[in-house]
mmCIF file of C-alpha atoms in Angstrom:
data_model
loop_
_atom_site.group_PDB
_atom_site.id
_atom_site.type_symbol
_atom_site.label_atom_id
_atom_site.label_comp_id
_atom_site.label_asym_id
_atom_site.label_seq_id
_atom_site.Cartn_x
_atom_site.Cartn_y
_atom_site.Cartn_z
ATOM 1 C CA UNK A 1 0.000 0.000 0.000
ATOM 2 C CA UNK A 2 2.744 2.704 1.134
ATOM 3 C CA UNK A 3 4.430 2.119 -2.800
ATOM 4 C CA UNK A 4 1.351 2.515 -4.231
ATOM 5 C CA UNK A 5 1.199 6.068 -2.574
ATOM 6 C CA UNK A 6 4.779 6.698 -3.366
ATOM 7 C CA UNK A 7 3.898 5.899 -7.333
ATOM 8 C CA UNK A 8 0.899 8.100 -7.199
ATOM 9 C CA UNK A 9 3.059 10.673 -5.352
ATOM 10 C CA UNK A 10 5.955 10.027 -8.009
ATOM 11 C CA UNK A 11 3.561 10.732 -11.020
ATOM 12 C CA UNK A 12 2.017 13.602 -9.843
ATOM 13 C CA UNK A 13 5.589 14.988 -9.750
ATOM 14 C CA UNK A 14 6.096 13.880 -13.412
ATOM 15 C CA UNK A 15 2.651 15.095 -14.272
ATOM 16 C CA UNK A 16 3.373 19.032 -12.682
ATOM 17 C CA UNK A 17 6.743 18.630 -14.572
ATOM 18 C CA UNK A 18 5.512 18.050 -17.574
ATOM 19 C CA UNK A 19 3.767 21.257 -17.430
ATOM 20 C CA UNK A 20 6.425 23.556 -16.087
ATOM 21 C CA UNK A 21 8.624 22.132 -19.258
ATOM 22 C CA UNK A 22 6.375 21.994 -21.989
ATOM 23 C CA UNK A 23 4.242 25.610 -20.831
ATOM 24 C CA UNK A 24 5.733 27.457 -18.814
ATOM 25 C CA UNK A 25 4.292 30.950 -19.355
ATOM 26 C CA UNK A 26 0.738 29.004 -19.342
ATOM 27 C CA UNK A 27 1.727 27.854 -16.239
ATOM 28 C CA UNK A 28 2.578 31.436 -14.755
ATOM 29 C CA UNK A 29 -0.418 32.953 -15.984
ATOM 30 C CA UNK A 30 -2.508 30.303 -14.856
ATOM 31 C CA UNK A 31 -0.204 30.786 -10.906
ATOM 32 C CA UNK A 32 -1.396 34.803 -11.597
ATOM 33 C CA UNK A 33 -5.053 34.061 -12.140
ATOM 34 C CA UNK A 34 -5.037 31.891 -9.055
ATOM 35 C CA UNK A 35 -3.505 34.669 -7.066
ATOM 36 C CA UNK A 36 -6.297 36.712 -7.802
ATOM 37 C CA UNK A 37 -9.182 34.507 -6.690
ATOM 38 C CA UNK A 38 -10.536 34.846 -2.749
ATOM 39 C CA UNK A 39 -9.424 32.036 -0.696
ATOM 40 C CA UNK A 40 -12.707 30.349 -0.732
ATOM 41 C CA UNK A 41 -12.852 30.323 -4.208
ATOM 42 C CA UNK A 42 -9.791 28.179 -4.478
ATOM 43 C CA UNK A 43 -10.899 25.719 -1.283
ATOM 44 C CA UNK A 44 -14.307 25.237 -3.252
ATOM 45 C CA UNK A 45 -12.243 24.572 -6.453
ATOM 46 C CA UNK A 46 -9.771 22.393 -4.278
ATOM 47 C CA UNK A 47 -12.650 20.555 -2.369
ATOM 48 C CA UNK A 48 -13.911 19.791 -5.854
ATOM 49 C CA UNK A 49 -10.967 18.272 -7.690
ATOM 50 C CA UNK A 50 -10.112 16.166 -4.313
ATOM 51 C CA UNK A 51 -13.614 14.592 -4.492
ATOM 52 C CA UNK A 52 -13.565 13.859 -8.749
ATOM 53 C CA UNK A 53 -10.212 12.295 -7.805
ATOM 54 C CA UNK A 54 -11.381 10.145 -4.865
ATOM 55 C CA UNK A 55 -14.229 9.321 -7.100
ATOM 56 C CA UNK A 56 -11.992 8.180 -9.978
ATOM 57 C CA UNK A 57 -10.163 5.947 -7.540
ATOM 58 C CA UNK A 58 -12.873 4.546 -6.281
ATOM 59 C CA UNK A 59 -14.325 3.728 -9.475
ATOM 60 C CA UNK A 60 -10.823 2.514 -10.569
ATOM 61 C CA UNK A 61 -10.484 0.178 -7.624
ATOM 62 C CA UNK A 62 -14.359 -1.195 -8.543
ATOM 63 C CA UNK A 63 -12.911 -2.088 -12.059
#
């Protein structure tokens, strides 16, 4: 179980790379936008993408 989190962990890395090397003035404007958003703006947004991903897993795991 713990190297399965350390793989996930490991390809979000690879995944965030990926975007820093391929765009990275996409990347900073998208960091700017961010900025500018209210805090719970960006918990709402957070809260959101933590459930679709917990969701995914779940369904993964059915599968």
């Amino acid at each position: 179980m713990a190297g399965e989190v350390w793989r996930a962990l490991c390809l979000v890395v690879v995944l965030e790379g990926l975007m820093l090397f391929v765009a990275p003035g996409g990347w900073k404007r998208a960091a700017e936008q961010l900025r500018s958003l209210p805090d719970p703006h960006l918990r709402a947004v957070g809260g959101i993408m933590v459930a679709m991903a917990l969701t995914g897993l779940w369904c993964l795991r059915l599968g």
